[in-house]
Structure formats: structure tokens, C-alpha cells
mmCIF file of C-alpha atoms in Angstrom:
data_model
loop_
_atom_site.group_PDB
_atom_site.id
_atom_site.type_symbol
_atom_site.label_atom_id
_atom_site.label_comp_id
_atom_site.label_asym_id
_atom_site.label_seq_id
_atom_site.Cartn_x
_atom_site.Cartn_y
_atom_site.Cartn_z
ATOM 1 C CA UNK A 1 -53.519 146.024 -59.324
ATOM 2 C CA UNK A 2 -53.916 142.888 -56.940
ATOM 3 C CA UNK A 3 -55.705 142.993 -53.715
ATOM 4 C CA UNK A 4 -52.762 142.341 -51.622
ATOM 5 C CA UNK A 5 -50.915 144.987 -53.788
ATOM 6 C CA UNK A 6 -53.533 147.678 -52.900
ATOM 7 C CA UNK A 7 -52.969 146.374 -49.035
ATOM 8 C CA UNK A 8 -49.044 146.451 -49.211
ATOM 9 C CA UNK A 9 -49.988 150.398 -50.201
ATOM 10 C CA UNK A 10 -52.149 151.097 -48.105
ATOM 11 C CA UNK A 11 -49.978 149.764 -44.990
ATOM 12 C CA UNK A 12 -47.320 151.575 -46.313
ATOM 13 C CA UNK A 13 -49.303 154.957 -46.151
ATOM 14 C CA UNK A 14 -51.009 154.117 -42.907
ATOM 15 C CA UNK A 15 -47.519 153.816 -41.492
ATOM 16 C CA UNK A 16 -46.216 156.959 -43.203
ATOM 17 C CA UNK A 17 -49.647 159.190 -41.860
ATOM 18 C CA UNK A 18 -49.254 157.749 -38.371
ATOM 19 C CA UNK A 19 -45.007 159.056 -38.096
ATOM 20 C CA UNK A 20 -46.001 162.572 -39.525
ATOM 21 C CA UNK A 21 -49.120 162.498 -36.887
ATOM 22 C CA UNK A 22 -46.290 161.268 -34.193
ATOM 23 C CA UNK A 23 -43.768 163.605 -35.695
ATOM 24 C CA UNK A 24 -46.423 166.421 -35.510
ATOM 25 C CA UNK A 25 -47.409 165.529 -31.336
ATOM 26 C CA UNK A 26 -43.925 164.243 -30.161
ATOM 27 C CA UNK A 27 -41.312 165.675 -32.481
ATOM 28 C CA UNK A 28 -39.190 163.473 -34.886
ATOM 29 C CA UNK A 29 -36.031 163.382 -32.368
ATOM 30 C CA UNK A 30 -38.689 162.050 -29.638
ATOM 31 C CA UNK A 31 -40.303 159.804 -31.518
ATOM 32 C CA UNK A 32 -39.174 156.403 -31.742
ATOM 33 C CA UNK A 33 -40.363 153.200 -34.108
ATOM 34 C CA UNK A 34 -42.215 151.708 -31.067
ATOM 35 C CA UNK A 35 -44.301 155.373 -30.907
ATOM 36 C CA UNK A 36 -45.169 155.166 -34.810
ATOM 37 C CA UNK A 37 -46.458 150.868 -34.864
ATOM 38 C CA UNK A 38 -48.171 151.874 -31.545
ATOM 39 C CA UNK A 39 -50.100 155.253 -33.483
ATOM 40 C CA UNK A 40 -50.505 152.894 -36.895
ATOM 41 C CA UNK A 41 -52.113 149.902 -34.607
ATOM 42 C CA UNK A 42 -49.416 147.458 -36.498
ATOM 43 C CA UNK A 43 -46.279 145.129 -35.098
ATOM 44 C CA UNK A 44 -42.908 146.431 -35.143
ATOM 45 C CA UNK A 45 -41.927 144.026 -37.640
ATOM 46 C CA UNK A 46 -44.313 145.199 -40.273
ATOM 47 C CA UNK A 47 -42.572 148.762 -39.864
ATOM 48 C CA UNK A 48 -39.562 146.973 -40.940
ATOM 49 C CA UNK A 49 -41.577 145.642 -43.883
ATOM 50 C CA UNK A 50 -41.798 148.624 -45.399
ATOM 51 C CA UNK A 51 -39.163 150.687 -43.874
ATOM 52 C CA UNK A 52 -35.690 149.938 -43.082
ATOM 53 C CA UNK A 53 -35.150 152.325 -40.527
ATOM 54 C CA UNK A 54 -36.737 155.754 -39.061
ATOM 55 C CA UNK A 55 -34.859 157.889 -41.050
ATOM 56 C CA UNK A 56 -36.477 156.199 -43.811
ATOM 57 C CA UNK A 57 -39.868 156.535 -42.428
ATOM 58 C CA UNK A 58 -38.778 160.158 -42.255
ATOM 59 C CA UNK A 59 -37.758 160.534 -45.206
ATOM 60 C CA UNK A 60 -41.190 158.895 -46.594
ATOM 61 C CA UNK A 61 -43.050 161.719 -45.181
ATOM 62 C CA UNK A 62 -40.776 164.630 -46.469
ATOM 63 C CA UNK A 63 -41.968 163.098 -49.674
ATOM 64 C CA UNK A 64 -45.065 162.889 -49.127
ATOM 65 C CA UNK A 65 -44.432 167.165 -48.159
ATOM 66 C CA UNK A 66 -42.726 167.239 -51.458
ATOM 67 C CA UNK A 67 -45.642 166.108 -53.343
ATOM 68 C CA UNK A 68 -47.861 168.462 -51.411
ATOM 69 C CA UNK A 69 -45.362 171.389 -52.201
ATOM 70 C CA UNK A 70 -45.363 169.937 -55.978
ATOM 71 C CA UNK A 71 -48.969 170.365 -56.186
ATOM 72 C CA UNK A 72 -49.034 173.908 -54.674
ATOM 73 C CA UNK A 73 -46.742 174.885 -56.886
ATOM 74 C CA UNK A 74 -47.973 173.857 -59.874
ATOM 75 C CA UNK A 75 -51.334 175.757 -58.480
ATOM 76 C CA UNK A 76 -48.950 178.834 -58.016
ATOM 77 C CA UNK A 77 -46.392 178.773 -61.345
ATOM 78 C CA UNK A 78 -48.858 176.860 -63.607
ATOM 79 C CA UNK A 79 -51.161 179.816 -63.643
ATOM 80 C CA UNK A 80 -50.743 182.041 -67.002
ATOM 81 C CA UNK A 81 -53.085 184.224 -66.388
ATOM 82 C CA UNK A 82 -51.066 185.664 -63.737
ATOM 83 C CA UNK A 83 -47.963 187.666 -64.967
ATOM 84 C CA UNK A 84 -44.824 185.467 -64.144
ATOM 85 C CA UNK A 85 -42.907 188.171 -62.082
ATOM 86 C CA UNK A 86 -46.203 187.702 -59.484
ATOM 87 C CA UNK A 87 -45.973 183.914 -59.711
ATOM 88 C CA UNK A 88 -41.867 184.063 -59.257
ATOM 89 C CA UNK A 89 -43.386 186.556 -55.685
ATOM 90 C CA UNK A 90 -45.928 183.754 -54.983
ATOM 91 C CA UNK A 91 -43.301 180.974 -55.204
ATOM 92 C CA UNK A 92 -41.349 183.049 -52.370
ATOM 93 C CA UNK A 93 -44.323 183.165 -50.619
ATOM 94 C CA UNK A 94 -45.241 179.844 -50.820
ATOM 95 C CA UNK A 95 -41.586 178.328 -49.482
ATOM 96 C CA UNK A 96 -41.298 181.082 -46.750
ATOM 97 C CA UNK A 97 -45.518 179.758 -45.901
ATOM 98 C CA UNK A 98 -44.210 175.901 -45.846
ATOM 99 C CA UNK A 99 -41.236 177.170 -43.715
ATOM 100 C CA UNK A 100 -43.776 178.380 -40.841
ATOM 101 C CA UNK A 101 -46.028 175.615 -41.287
ATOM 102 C CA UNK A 102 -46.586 174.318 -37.518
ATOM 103 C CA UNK A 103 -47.321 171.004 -38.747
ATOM 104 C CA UNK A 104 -43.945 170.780 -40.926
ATOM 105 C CA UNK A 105 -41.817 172.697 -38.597
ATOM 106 C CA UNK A 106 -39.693 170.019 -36.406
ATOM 107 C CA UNK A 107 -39.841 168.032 -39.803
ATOM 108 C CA UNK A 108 -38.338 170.639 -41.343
ATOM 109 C CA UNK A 109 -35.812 171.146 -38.291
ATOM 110 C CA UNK A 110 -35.118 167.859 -38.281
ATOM 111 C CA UNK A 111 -34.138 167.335 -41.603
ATOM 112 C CA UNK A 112 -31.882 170.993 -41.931
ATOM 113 C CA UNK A 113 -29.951 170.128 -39.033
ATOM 114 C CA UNK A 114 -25.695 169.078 -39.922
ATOM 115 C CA UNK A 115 -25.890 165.856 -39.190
ATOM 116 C CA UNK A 116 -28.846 164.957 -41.159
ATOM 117 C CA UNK A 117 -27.333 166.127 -44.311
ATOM 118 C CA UNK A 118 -27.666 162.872 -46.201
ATOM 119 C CA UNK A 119 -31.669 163.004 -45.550
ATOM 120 C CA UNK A 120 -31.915 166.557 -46.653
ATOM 121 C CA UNK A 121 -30.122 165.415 -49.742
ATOM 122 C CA UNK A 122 -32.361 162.649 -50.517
ATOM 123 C CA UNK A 123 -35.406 164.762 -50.119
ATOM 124 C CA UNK A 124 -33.538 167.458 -52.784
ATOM 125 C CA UNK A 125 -33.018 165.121 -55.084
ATOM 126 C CA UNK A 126 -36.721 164.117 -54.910
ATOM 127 C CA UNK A 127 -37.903 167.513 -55.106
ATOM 128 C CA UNK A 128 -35.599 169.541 -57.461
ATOM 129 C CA UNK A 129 -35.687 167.519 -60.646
ATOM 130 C CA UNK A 130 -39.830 167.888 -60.415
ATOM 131 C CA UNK A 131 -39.160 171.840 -59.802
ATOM 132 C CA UNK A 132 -36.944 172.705 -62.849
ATOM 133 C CA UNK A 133 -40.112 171.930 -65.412
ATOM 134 C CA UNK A 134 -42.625 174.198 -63.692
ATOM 135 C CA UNK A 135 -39.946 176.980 -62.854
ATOM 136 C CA UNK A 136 -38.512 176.640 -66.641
ATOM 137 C CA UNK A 137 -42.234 176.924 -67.879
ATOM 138 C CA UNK A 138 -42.666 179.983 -65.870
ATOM 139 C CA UNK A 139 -39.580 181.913 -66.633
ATOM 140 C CA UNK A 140 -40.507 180.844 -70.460
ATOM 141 C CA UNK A 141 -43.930 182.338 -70.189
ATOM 142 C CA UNK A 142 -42.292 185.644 -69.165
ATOM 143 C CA UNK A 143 -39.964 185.635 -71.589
ATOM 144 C CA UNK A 144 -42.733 185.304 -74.068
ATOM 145 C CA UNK A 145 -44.892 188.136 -72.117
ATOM 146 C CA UNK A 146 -41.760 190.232 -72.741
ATOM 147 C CA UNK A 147 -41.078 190.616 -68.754
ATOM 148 C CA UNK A 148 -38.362 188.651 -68.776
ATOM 149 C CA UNK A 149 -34.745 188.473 -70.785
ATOM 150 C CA UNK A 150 -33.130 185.757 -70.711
ATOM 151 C CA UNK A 151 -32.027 183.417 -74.042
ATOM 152 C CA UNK A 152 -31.879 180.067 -72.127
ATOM 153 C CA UNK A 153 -35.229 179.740 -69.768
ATOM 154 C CA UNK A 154 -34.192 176.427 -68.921
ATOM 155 C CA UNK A 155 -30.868 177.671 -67.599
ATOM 156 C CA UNK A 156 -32.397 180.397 -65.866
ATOM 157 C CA UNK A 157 -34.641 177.830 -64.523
ATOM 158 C CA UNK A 158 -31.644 176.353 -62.428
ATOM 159 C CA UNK A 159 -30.200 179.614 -61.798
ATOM 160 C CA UNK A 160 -33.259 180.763 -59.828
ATOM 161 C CA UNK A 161 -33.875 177.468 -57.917
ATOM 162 C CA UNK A 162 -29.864 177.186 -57.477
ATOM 163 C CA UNK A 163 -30.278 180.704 -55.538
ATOM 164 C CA UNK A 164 -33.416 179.730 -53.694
ATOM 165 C CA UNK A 165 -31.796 176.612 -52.107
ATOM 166 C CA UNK A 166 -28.396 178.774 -51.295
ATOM 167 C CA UNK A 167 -30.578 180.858 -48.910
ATOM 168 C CA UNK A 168 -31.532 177.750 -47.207
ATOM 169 C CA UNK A 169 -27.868 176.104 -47.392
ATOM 170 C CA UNK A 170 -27.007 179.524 -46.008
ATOM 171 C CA UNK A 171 -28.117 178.582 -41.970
ATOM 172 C CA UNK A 172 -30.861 180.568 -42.748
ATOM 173 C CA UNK A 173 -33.126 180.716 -39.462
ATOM 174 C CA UNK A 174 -36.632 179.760 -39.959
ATOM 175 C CA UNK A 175 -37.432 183.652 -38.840
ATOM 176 C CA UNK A 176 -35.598 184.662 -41.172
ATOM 177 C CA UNK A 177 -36.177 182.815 -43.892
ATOM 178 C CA UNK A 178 -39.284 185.301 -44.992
ATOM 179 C CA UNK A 179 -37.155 188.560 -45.635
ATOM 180 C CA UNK A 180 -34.411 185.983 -47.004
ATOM 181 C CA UNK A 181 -36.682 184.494 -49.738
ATOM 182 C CA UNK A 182 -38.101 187.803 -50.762
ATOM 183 C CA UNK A 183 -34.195 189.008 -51.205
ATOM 184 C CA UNK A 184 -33.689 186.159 -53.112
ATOM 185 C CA UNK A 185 -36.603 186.889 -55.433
ATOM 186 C CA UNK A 186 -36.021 190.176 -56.113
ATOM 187 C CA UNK A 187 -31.976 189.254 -57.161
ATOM 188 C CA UNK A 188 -33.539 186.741 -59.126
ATOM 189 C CA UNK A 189 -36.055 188.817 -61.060
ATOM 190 C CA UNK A 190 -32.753 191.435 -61.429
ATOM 191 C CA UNK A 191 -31.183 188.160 -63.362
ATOM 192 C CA UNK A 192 -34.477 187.784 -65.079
ATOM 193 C CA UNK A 193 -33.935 191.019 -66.784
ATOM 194 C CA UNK A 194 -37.610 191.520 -65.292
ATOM 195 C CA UNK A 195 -38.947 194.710 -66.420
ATOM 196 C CA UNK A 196 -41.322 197.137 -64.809
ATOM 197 C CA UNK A 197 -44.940 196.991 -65.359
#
């Protein structure tokens, strides 16, 4: 990798870092382009460099939540030596944990509300496809461990994630979100064919 491709990177992230640190002190809806070049120390023209507008700029740093979701979830479902039922329960955790993140929260408020439905849909398309793997690998390894029934862990796979994202497509309040996710779990470990320990 070139020099100036490492820099074109780099700018790229220092621009991304300074809108989630803007996001994070300002909130998204009061934060405009001017507020993010003035945080990264840049022009405003080298924010349109990389970025062709703020939702894009938001939409850069949902991603960059995505990947930090990826990688706790791969910490949470990529563990065998947990039994899957209790890393299907530490996936619910994990969401309903992200979903009272401080940090995340106007993000995440942002990019749930109506009228930003196009957004939200980028950042599921991002997301999802990378989730189906880990949560088929799961729902495999109990089906292996005898814990779970199903014939088609890869469909099951969908079916679980398909339910997760209803609660969410549901309105679901961010207080409620919790006791919604558990719910969710335990209908999906009821689809599972999850036996008792």
C-alpha cells in the first residue's frame, strides 16, 4: 500500500472518529458538516472528498459500530465452550447492552427514526449478511451438543435473526428493548427445540 493510500485512510478515519466524537457531544441532528471539519482540524472540501454528504458520514460510523458489534459477537457466539442456549442469552444481552450504550444512543435514535429508513437499511445490509455465519455456527454447535432440533441450522440461522430485528422494526422503545430481546430469545430457543439442561 502507497503512502498517499495509507493517508487517503487515515483522513478518512480521522473524519469518521471526529463525527462519532461530535455525534457523541452535540447529537447527530445538531451536528452539522462545518461541526465535524472543525473537530477533524480539515477543510470542508476534504469532507466532501471522502463523503458525499452527512448521512454518509453517518452512515460510516454505524459501520464502524457494526464492526465493533461483529467483533463482540464473535467473542460472544464463537465461544464453544459455552453451551449455545447461554451464548443465544448472551447475544440478547449483548444487543439490549449496545441499545443503552450512552455513546451509541442518539446514533442509534437517529438512525431508527421513520424518516431515516433508507440509512437504517444500509447499515442492515452491512450488518446482517456478517451475522448469519456466526449465528448459523452457533445454532449448528447446539444441534451437535444435542440442545437444539432443528434439520436446517442455516435456516434457523435467519429465523432467529429475522425475529430479533422484528422486535426492533416493532417501535420498540429503547426501555424496552431489554425485556423485548429476552422475549425474543426465549421464542427463539422454543423454535430451537432447545431442551432443558
Amino acid at each position: 500500500m502507497s503512502p498517499r493510500t495509507t493517508d487517503k485512510h487515515q483522513r478518512r478515519a480521522q473524519l469518521v472518529t471526529a463525527a462519532a466524537e461530535t455525534f457523541a457531544r452535540q447529537g447527530v441532528a445538531a451536528t452539522s458538516v462545518a461541526d465535524i471539519v472543525r473537530s477533524a482540524g480539515v477543510a470542508q472540501g476534504t469532507f466532501y472528498l471522502y463523503f458525499p454528504s452527512k448521512d454518509d458520514v453517518i452512515l460510516a460510523v454505524v459501520e464502524t459500530v457494526a464492526e465493533s458489534i461483529l467483533a463482540g459477537l464473535q467473542g460472544r457466539l464463537g465461544t464453544p465452550d459455552l453451551p449455545a442456549k447461554q451464548r443465544l442469552r448472551d447475544f440478547g444481552h449483548l444487543l439490549a447492552d449496545l441499545s443503552r450504550a450512552d455513546d451509541l444512543s442518539d446514533v442509534t435514535d437517529f438512525i431508527h427514526r421513520p424518516e431515516n429508513r433508507a440509512l437504517h437499511d444500509r447499515f442492515a445490509e452491512h450488518l446482517l449478511p456478517r451475522m448469519v455465519p456466526l449465528m448459523h455456527q452457533l445454532i449448528a454447535d447446539g444441534v451437535a451438543d444435542g440442545s437444539f432440533r432443528v434439520r436446517d441450522p442455516c435456516a434457523a440461522a435467519w429465523f432467529v435473526l429475522g425475529g430479533l430485528q422484528s422486535v426492533e422494526l416493532a417501535g420498540t422503545t429503547h426501555d424496552e428493548l431489554p425485556d423485548a430481546l429476552d422475549a425474543a430469545i426465549d421464542l427463539a430457543l422454543a423454535a430451537l427445540g432447545a431442551t432443558d439442561d
